[in-house]
C-alpha positions as a printed NumPy array, in Angstrom:
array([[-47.393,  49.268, -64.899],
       [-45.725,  47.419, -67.761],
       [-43.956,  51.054, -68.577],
       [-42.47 ,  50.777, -65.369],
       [-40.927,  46.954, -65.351],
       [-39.343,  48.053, -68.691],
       [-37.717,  51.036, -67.275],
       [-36.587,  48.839, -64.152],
       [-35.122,  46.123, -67.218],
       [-33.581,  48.596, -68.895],
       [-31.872,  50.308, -65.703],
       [-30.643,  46.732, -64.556],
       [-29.268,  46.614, -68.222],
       [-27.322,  49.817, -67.611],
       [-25.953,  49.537, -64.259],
       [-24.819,  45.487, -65.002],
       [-27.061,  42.67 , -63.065],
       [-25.04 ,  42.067, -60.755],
       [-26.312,  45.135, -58.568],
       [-29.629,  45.003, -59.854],
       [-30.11 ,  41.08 , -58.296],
       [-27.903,  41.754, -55.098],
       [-29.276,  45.194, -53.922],
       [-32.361,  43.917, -51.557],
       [-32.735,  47.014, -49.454],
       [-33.478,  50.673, -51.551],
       [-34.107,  51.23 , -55.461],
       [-30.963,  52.716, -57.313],
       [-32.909,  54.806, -59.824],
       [-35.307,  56.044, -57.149],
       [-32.657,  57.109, -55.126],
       [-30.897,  59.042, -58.429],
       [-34.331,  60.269, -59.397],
       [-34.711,  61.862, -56.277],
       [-30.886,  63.355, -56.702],
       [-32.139,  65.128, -59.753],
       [-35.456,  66.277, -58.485],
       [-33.429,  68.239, -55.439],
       [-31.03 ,  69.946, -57.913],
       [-28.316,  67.705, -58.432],
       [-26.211,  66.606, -61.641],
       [-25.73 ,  62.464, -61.215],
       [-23.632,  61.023, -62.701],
       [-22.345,  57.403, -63.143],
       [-19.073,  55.98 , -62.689],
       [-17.303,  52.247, -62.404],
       [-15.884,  49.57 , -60.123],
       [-12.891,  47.992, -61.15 ],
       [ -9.463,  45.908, -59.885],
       [ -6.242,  48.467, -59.853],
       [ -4.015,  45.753, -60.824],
       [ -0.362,  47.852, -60.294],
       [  1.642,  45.046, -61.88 ],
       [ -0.922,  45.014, -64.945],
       [ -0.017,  49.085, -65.268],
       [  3.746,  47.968, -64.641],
       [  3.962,  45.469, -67.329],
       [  1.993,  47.185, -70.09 ],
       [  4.534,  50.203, -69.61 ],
       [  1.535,  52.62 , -68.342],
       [  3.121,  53.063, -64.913],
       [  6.967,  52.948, -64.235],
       [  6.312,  50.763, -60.956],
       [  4.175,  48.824, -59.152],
       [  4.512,  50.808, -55.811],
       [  4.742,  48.505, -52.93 ],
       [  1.378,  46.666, -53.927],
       [ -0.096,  44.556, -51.459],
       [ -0.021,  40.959, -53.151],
       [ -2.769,  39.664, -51.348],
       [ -5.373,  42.099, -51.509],
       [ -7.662,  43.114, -54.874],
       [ -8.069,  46.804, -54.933],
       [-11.274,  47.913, -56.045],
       [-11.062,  51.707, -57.383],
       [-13.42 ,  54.103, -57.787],
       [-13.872,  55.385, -61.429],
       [-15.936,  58.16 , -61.429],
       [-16.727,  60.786, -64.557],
       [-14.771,  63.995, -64.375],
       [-16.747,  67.338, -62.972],
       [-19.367,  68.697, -65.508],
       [-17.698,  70.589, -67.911],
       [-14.204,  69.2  , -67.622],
       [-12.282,  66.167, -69.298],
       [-10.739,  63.221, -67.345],
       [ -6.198,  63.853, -68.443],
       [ -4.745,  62.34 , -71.093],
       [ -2.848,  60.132, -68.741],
       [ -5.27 ,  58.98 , -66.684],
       [ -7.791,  57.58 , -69.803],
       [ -4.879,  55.802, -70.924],
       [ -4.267,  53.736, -67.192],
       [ -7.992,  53.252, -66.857],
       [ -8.442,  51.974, -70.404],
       [ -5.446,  49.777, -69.642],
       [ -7.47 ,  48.213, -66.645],
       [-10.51 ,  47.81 , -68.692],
       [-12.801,  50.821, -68.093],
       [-14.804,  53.347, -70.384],
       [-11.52 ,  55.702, -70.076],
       [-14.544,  58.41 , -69.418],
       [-13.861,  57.861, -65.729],
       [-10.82 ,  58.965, -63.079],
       [ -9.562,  57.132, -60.458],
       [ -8.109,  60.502, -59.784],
       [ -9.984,  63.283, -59.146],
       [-10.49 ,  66.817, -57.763],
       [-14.058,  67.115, -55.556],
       [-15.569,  70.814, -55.048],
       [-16.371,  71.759, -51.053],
       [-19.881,  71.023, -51.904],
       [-19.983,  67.798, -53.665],
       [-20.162,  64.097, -53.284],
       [-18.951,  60.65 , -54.449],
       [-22.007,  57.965, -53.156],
       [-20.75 ,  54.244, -53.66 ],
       [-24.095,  51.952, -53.346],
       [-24.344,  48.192, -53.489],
       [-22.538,  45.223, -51.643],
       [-19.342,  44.696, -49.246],
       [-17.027,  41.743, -50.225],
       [-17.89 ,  38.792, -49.69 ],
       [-16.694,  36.484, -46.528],
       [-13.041,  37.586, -46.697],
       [-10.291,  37.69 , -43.89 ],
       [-10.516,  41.936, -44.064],
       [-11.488,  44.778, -46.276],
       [-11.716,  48.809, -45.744],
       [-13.31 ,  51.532, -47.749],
       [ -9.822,  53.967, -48.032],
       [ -9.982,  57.617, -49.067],
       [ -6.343,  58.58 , -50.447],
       [ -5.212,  62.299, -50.969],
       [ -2.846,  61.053, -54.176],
       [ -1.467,  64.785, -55.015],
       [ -1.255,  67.837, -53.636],
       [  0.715,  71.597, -54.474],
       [  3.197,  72.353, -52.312],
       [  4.56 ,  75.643, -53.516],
       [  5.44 ,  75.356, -57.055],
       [  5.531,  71.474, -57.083],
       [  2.923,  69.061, -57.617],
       [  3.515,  66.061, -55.289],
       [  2.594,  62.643, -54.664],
       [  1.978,  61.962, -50.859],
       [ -0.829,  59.168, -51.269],
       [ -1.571,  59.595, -47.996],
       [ -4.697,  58.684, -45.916],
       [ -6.213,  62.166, -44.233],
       [ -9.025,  60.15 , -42.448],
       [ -9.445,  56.493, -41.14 ],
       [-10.564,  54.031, -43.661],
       [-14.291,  52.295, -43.014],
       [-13.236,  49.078, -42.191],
       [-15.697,  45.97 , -41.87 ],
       [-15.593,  46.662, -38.18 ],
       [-17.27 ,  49.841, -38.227],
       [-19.434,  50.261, -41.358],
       [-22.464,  50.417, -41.485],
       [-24.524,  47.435, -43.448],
       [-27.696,  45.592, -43.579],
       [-25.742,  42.771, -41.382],
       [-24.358,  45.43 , -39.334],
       [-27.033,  48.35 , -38.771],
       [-25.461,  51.591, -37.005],
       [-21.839,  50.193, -37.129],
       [-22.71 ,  47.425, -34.264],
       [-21.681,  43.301, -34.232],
       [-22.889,  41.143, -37.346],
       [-21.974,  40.149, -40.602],
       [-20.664,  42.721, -42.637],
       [-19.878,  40.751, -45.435],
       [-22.168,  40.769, -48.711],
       [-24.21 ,  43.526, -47.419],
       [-25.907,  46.327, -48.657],
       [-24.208,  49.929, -47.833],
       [-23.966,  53.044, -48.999],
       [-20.692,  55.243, -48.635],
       [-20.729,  59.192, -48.717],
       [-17.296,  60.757, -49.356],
       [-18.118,  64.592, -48.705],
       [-17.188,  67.722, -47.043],
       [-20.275,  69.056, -46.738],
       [-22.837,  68.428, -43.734],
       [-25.809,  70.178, -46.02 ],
       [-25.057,  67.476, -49.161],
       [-24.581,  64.65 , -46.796],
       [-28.157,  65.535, -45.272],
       [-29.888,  66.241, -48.84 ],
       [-28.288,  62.755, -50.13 ],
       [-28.758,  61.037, -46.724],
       [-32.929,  62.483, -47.235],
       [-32.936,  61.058, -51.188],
       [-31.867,  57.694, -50.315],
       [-34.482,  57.389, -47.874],
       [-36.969,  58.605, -50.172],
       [-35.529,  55.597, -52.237],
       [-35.843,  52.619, -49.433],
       [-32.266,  52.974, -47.872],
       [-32.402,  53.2  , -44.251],
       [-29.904,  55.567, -42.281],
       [-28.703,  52.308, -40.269],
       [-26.74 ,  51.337, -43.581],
       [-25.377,  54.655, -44.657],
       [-22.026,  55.895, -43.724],
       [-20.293,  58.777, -44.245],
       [-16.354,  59.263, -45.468],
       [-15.77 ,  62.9  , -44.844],
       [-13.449,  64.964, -46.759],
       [-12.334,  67.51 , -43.696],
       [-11.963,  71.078, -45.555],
       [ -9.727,  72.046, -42.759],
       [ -6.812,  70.339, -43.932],
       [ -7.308,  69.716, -47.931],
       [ -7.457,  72.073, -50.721],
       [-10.997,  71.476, -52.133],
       [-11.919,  72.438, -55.65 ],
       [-11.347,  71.747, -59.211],
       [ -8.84 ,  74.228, -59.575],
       [ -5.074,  73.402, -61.005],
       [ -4.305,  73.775, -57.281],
       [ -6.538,  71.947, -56.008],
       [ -6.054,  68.557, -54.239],
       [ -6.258,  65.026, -55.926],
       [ -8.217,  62.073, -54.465],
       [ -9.122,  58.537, -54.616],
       [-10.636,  55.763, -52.918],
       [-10.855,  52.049, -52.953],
       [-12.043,  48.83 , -50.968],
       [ -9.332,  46.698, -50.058],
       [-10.469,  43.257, -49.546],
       [ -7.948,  40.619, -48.392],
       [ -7.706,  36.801, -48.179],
       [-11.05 ,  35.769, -49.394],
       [-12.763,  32.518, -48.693],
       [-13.772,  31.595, -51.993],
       [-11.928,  32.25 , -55.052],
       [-14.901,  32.214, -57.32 ],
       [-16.424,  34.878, -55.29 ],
       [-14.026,  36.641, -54.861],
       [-13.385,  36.216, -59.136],
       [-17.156,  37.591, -59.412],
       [-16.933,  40.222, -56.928],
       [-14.032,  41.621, -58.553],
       [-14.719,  41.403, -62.089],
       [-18.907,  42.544, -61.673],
       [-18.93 ,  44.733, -58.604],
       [-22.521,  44.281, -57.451],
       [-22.335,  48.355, -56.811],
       [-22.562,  51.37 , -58.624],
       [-20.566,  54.472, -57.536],
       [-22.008,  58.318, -58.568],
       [-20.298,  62.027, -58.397],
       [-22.764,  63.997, -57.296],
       [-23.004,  67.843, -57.916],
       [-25.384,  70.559, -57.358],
       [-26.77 ,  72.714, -59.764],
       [-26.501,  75.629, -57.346],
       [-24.301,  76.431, -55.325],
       [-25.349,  76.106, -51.352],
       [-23.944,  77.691, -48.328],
       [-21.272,  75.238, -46.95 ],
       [-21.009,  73.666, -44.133],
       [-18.283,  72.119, -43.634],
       [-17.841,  68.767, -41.402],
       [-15.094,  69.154, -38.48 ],
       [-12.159,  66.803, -38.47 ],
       [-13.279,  63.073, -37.951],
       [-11.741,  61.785, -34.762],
       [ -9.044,  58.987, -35.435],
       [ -9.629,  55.462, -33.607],
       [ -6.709,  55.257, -31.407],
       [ -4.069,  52.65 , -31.851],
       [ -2.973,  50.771, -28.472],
       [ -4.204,  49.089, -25.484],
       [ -1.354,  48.482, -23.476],
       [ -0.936,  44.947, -24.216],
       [  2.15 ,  44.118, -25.936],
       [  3.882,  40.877, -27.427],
       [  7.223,  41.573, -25.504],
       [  6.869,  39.12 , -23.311],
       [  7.982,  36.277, -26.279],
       [ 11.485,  38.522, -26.984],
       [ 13.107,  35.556, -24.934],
       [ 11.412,  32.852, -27.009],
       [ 12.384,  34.871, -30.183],
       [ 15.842,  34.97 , -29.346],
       [ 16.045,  31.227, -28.39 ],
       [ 14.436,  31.196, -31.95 ],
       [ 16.851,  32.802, -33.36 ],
       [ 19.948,  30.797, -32.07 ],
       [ 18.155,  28.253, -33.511],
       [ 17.793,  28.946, -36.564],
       [ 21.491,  30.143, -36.977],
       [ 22.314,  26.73 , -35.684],
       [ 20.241,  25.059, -38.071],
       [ 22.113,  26.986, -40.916],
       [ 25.717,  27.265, -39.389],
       [ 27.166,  25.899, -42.136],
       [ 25.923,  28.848, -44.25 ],
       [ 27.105,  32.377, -44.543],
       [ 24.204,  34.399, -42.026],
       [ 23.611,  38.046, -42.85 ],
       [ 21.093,  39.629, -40.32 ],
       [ 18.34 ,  42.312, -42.321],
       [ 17.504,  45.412, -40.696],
       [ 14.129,  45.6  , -40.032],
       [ 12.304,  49.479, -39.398],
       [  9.081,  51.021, -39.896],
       [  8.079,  50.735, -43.697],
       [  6.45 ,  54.045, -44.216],
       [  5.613,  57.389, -41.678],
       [  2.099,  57.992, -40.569],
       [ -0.13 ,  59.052, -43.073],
       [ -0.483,  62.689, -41.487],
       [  3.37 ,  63.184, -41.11 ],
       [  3.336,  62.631, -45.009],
       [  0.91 ,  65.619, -45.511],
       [  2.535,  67.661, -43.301],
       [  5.559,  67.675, -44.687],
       [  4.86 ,  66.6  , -48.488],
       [  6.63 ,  63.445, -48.771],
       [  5.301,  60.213, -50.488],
       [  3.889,  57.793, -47.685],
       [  2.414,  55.266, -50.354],
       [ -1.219,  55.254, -48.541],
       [  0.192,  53.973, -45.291],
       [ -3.577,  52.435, -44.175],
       [ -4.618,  53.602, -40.839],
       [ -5.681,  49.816, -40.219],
       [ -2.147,  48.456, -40.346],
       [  1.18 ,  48.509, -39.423],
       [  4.186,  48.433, -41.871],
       [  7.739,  46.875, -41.256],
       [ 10.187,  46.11 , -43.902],
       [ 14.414,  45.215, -44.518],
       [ 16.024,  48.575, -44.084],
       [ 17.212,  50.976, -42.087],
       [ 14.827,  53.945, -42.633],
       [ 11.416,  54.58 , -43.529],
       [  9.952,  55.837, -46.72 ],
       [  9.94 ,  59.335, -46.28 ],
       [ 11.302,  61.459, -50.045],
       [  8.976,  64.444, -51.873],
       [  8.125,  62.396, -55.244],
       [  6.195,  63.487, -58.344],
       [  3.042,  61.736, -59.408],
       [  3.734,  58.444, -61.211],
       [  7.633,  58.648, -59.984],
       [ 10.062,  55.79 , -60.902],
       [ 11.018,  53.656, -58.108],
       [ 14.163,  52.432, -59.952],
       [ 17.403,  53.652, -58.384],
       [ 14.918,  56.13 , -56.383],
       [ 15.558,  54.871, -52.864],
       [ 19.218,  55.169, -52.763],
       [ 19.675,  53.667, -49.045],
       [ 17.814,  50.512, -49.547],
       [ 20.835,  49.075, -51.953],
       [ 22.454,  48.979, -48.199],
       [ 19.84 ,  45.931, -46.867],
       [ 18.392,  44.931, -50.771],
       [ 19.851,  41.32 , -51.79 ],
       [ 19.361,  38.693, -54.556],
       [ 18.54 ,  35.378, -55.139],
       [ 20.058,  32.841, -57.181],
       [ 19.122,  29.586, -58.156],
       [ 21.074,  27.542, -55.811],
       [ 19.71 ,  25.853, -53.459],
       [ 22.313,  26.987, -49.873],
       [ 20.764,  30.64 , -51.532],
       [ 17.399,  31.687, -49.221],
       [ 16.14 ,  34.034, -46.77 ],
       [ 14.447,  32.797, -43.375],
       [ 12.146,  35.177, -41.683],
       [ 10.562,  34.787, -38.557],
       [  8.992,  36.382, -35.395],
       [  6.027,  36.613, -33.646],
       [  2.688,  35.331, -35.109],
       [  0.594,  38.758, -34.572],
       [ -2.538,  36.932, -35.098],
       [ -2.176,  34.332, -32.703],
       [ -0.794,  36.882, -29.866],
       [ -4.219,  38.801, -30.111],
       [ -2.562,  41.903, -31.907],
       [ -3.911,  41.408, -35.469],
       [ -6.903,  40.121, -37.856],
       [ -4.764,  39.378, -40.224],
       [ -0.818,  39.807, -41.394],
       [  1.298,  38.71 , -44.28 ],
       [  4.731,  39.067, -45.183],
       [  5.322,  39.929, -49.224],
       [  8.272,  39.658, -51.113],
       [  9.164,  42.871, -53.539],
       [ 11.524,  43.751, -56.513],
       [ 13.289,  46.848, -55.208],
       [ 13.444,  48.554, -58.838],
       [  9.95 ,  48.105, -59.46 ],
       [  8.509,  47.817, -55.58 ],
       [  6.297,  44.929, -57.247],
       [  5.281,  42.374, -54.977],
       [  5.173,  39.205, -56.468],
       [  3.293,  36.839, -53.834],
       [  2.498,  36.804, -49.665],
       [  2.877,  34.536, -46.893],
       [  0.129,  34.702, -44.514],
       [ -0.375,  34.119, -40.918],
       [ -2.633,  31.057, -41.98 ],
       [  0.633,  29.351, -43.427],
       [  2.502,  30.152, -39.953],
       [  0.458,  27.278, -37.582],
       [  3.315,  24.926, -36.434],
       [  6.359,  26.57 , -38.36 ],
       [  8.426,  27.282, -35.141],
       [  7.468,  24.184, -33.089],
       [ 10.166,  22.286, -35.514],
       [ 12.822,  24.767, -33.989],
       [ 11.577,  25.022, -30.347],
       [  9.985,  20.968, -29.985],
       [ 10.3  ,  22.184, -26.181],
       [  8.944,  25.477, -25.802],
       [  5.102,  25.733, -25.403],
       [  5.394,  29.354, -26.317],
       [  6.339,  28.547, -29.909],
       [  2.752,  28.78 , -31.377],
       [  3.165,  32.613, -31.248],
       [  6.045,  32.392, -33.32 ],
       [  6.491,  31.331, -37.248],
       [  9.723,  30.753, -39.593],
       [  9.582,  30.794, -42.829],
       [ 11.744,  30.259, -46.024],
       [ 12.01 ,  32.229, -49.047],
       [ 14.142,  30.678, -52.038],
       [ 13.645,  30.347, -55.611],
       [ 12.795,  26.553, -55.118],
       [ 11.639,  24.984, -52.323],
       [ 13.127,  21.527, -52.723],
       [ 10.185,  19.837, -50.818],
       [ 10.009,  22.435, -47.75 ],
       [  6.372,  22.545, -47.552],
       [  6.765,  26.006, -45.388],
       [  8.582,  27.741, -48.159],
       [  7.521,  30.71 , -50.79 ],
       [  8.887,  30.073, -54.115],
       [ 10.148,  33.361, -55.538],
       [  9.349,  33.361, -59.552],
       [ 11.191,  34.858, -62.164],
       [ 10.875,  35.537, -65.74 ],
       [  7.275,  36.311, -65.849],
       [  7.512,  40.487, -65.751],
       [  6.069,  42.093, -62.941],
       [  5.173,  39.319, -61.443],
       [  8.165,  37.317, -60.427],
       [ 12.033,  38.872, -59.545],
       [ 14.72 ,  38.073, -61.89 ],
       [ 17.816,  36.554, -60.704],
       [ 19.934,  39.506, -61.002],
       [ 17.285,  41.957, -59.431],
       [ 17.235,  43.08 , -55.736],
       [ 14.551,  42.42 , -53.858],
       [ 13.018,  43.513, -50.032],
       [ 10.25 ,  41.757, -47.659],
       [  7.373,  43.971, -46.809],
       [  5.503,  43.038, -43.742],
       [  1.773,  44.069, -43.142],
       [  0.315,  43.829, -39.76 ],
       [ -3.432,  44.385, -40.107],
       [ -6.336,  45.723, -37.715],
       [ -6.59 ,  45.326, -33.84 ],
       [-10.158,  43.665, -32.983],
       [-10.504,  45.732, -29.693],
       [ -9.267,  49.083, -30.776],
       [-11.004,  48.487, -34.75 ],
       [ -7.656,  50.052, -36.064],
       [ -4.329,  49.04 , -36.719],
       [ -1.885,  48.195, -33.269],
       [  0.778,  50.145, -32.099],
       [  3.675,  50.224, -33.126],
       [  5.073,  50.383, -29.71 ],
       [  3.074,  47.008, -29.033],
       [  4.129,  44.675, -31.601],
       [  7.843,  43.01 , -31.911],
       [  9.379,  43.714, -34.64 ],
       [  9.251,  40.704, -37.425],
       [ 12.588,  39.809, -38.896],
       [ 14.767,  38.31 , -41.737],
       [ 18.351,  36.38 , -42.045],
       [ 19.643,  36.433, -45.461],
       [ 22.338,  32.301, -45.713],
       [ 24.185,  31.936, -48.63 ],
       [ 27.568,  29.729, -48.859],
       [ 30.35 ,  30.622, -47.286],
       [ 33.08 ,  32.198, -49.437]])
């Protein structure tokens, strides 16, 4: 008995005790012990926070790539297949971030194997997914970097926890789960049949299939790049959030047999469908009353109108046709100032700088002075039914680095100022964006001189909005369903 309690001491040593005091439902070494007994080569990888603009400013990464400033990505590090060695590259961005640089936060999978993450959701936070990115992928000759999507992410909606057994109503926060990212039916079953061997039950595991259909399985140099992460947003408490983030109370595993199986391959996931028919177009009248005024407000400043357009294409579109779609979440919608989507064939860890050549028709600056600012506005998403959550961020268009995020939280009572009249106002919000905010308590200060993290004077910059998952349809809305948010760039007049 006392052999055993060491062993159990020891493994809590191993896998940090954060996991070993949080897990309440199954027994992590049971369920690898089992692994082993039916064949299969476990091995251990890490948690950790992708911080983009900590890879931007340390010179590892040429940009930041349209980060989302107010969500912590969690990546999956996992150990390279058995018998080959995580690039030279790679080790040097996930040493930068603080791991073992014996892990990869991109990776090749073979047909038959498995990634298993097992341990806790976020804690109480406005959203978070589990998100399986294809980063690269061959397209004739040419390596590319689509970092695109080919499934819908698990979102806290439809995973399956303790709180929230078979995917139904509960609490899905701080909950044990367990996440399968596989191609194969026969591995899913064999892993599904060890962690219940372990004390897992089937209501809390879930399954993120990797459909062999439409990706290039294998290790070969070929063969397709991956990578997943949980995106939490907006958390309640900062310390947990802190602790979460820096001791992920989960361990993740790449699983491999010893022998190879007959596949099985899963079919295509279904996609949740986006749209219910509802839209926010009744308010365009109350957004253009907004609009007049706002310009009156401002008419003694110079008004430039931004475009506003769909951010990125659909996530599919971008593997179709090999272009860079910068993981275009199936959860969300994505608007931002200019003309055109994202939608140009990149290679992996591409320069943003001078890359986007139409933007520098909608990008602007900001200076110092105080007549200098940017006012956006539109319809609160949230409040009209049509979102969880949505924030608007503010990017450097060399380094696509967003520095900070309004969020629909700071919205409640921002257009009632401009429309004291109109009861429909509380589905709209204005907002200012200026270097200093000069005692506007609805205004996002835009920093500067602090590296990634703020804009320089002289340096372009573009807002990025993010409209995030539709409670009824457990996806992102429809495009065709939301108005468009929107920007006005004042300056003095000339």
């Amino acid at each position: 008995m006392k052999g055993y309690i060491l062993l159990g001491v020891l493994f809590a040593m191993l896998i940090g005790t954060g996991l070993a005091q949080n897990v309440k439902t199954g027994d992590v070494e049971a369920f690898q012990q089992a692994l082993e007994k039916d064949g299969f080569t476990v091995q251990k990888g890490e948690l950790g926070f992708f911080d983009f603009i900590k890879l931007y400013d340390t010179g590892v990464l040429p940009s930041a790539y349209g980060n989302n400033p107010t969500t912590r990505y969690l990546g999956y590090f996992i150990p390279p297949a058995p018998g080959y060695k995580v690039d030279e590259l790679v080790s040097k961005i996930v040493r930068t971030l603080g791991m073992s640089g014996n892990t990869t936060s991109f990776w090749k999978q073979r047909p038959d194997e498995a990634v298993v993450f097992v341990g806790r959701t976020p804690p109480e936070c406005r959203f978070f997914n589990f998100d399986l990115v294809l980063f690269f992928r061959e397209y004739g000759n040419e390596t590319r970097w689509v970092f695109a999507p080919p499934v819908d992410p698990l979102n806290m909606d439809v995973i399956k926890t303790e709180g929230t057994p078979n995917g139904l109503a509960g609490n899905p926060f701080n909950q044990t789960t367990m996440v399968i990212t596989t191609a194969d039916k026969g591995i899913d079953q064999r892993i599904r049949a060890a962690a219940q061997s372990a004390g897992y039950s089937d209501n809390i595991i879930n399954t993120h299939v990797l459909p062999s259909s439409m990706l290039n399985l294998g290790l070969e140099n070929n063969s397709d790049v991956f990578g997943e992460a949980i995106r939490p947003a907006i958390f309640k408490d900062k310390q947990a959030a802190d602790d979460y983030t820096n001791n992920t109370p989960a361990i993740v595993f790449r699983i491999t047999p010893n022998e190879s199986a007959k596949l099985d391959p899963y079919d295509v996931p279904e996609l949740r469908v986006r749209g219910t028919g509802k839209t926010e177009f009744d308010l365009m009248d109350d957004l253009a009353e907004l609009r007049k005024a706002i310009l009156n407000k401002y008419s003694g400043l110079n008004a430039t109108e931004l475009p506003t357009s769909i951010w990125v294409p659909d996530a599919i579109d971008g593997i179709q046709r090999g272009i860079n779609v910068l993981a275009p979440n199936n959860d969300a919608c994505y608007l931002w100032t200019a003309n055109q989507p994202v939608e140009s064939p990149t290679v992996p860890f591409y320069n943003t700088t001078g890359f986007y050549d139409f933007l520098k028709d909608s990008q602007v600056t900001l200076s110092n002075d105080t007549n200098d600012f940017i006012i956006v506005y539109g319809v609160n998403h949230v409040a009209k039914g049509k979102a969880t959550y949505a924030n608007i961020g503010v990017f450097g268009a060399n380094a696509w680095n967003g520095v900070g995020a309004i969020t629909d939280a700071d919205f409640n009572g921002t257009a009632e100022a401009y429309l004291p009249e109109n009861p429909n106002a509380k589905y709209l919000y204005v907002y200012k964006i200026a270097r200093h905010s000069n005692g506007d308590s609805h205004c996002f200060e835009v920093p500067y001189g602090v590296g990634g993290h703020g804009i320089d004077l002289d340096q372009p910059l573009f807002i990025g909005w993010r409209v995030y998952h539709e409670k009824s349809t457990k996806t992102g809305p429809s495009y065709s369903e939301i108005v468009y948010d929107r920007a006005i760039k004042f300056d003095p007049k000339k």
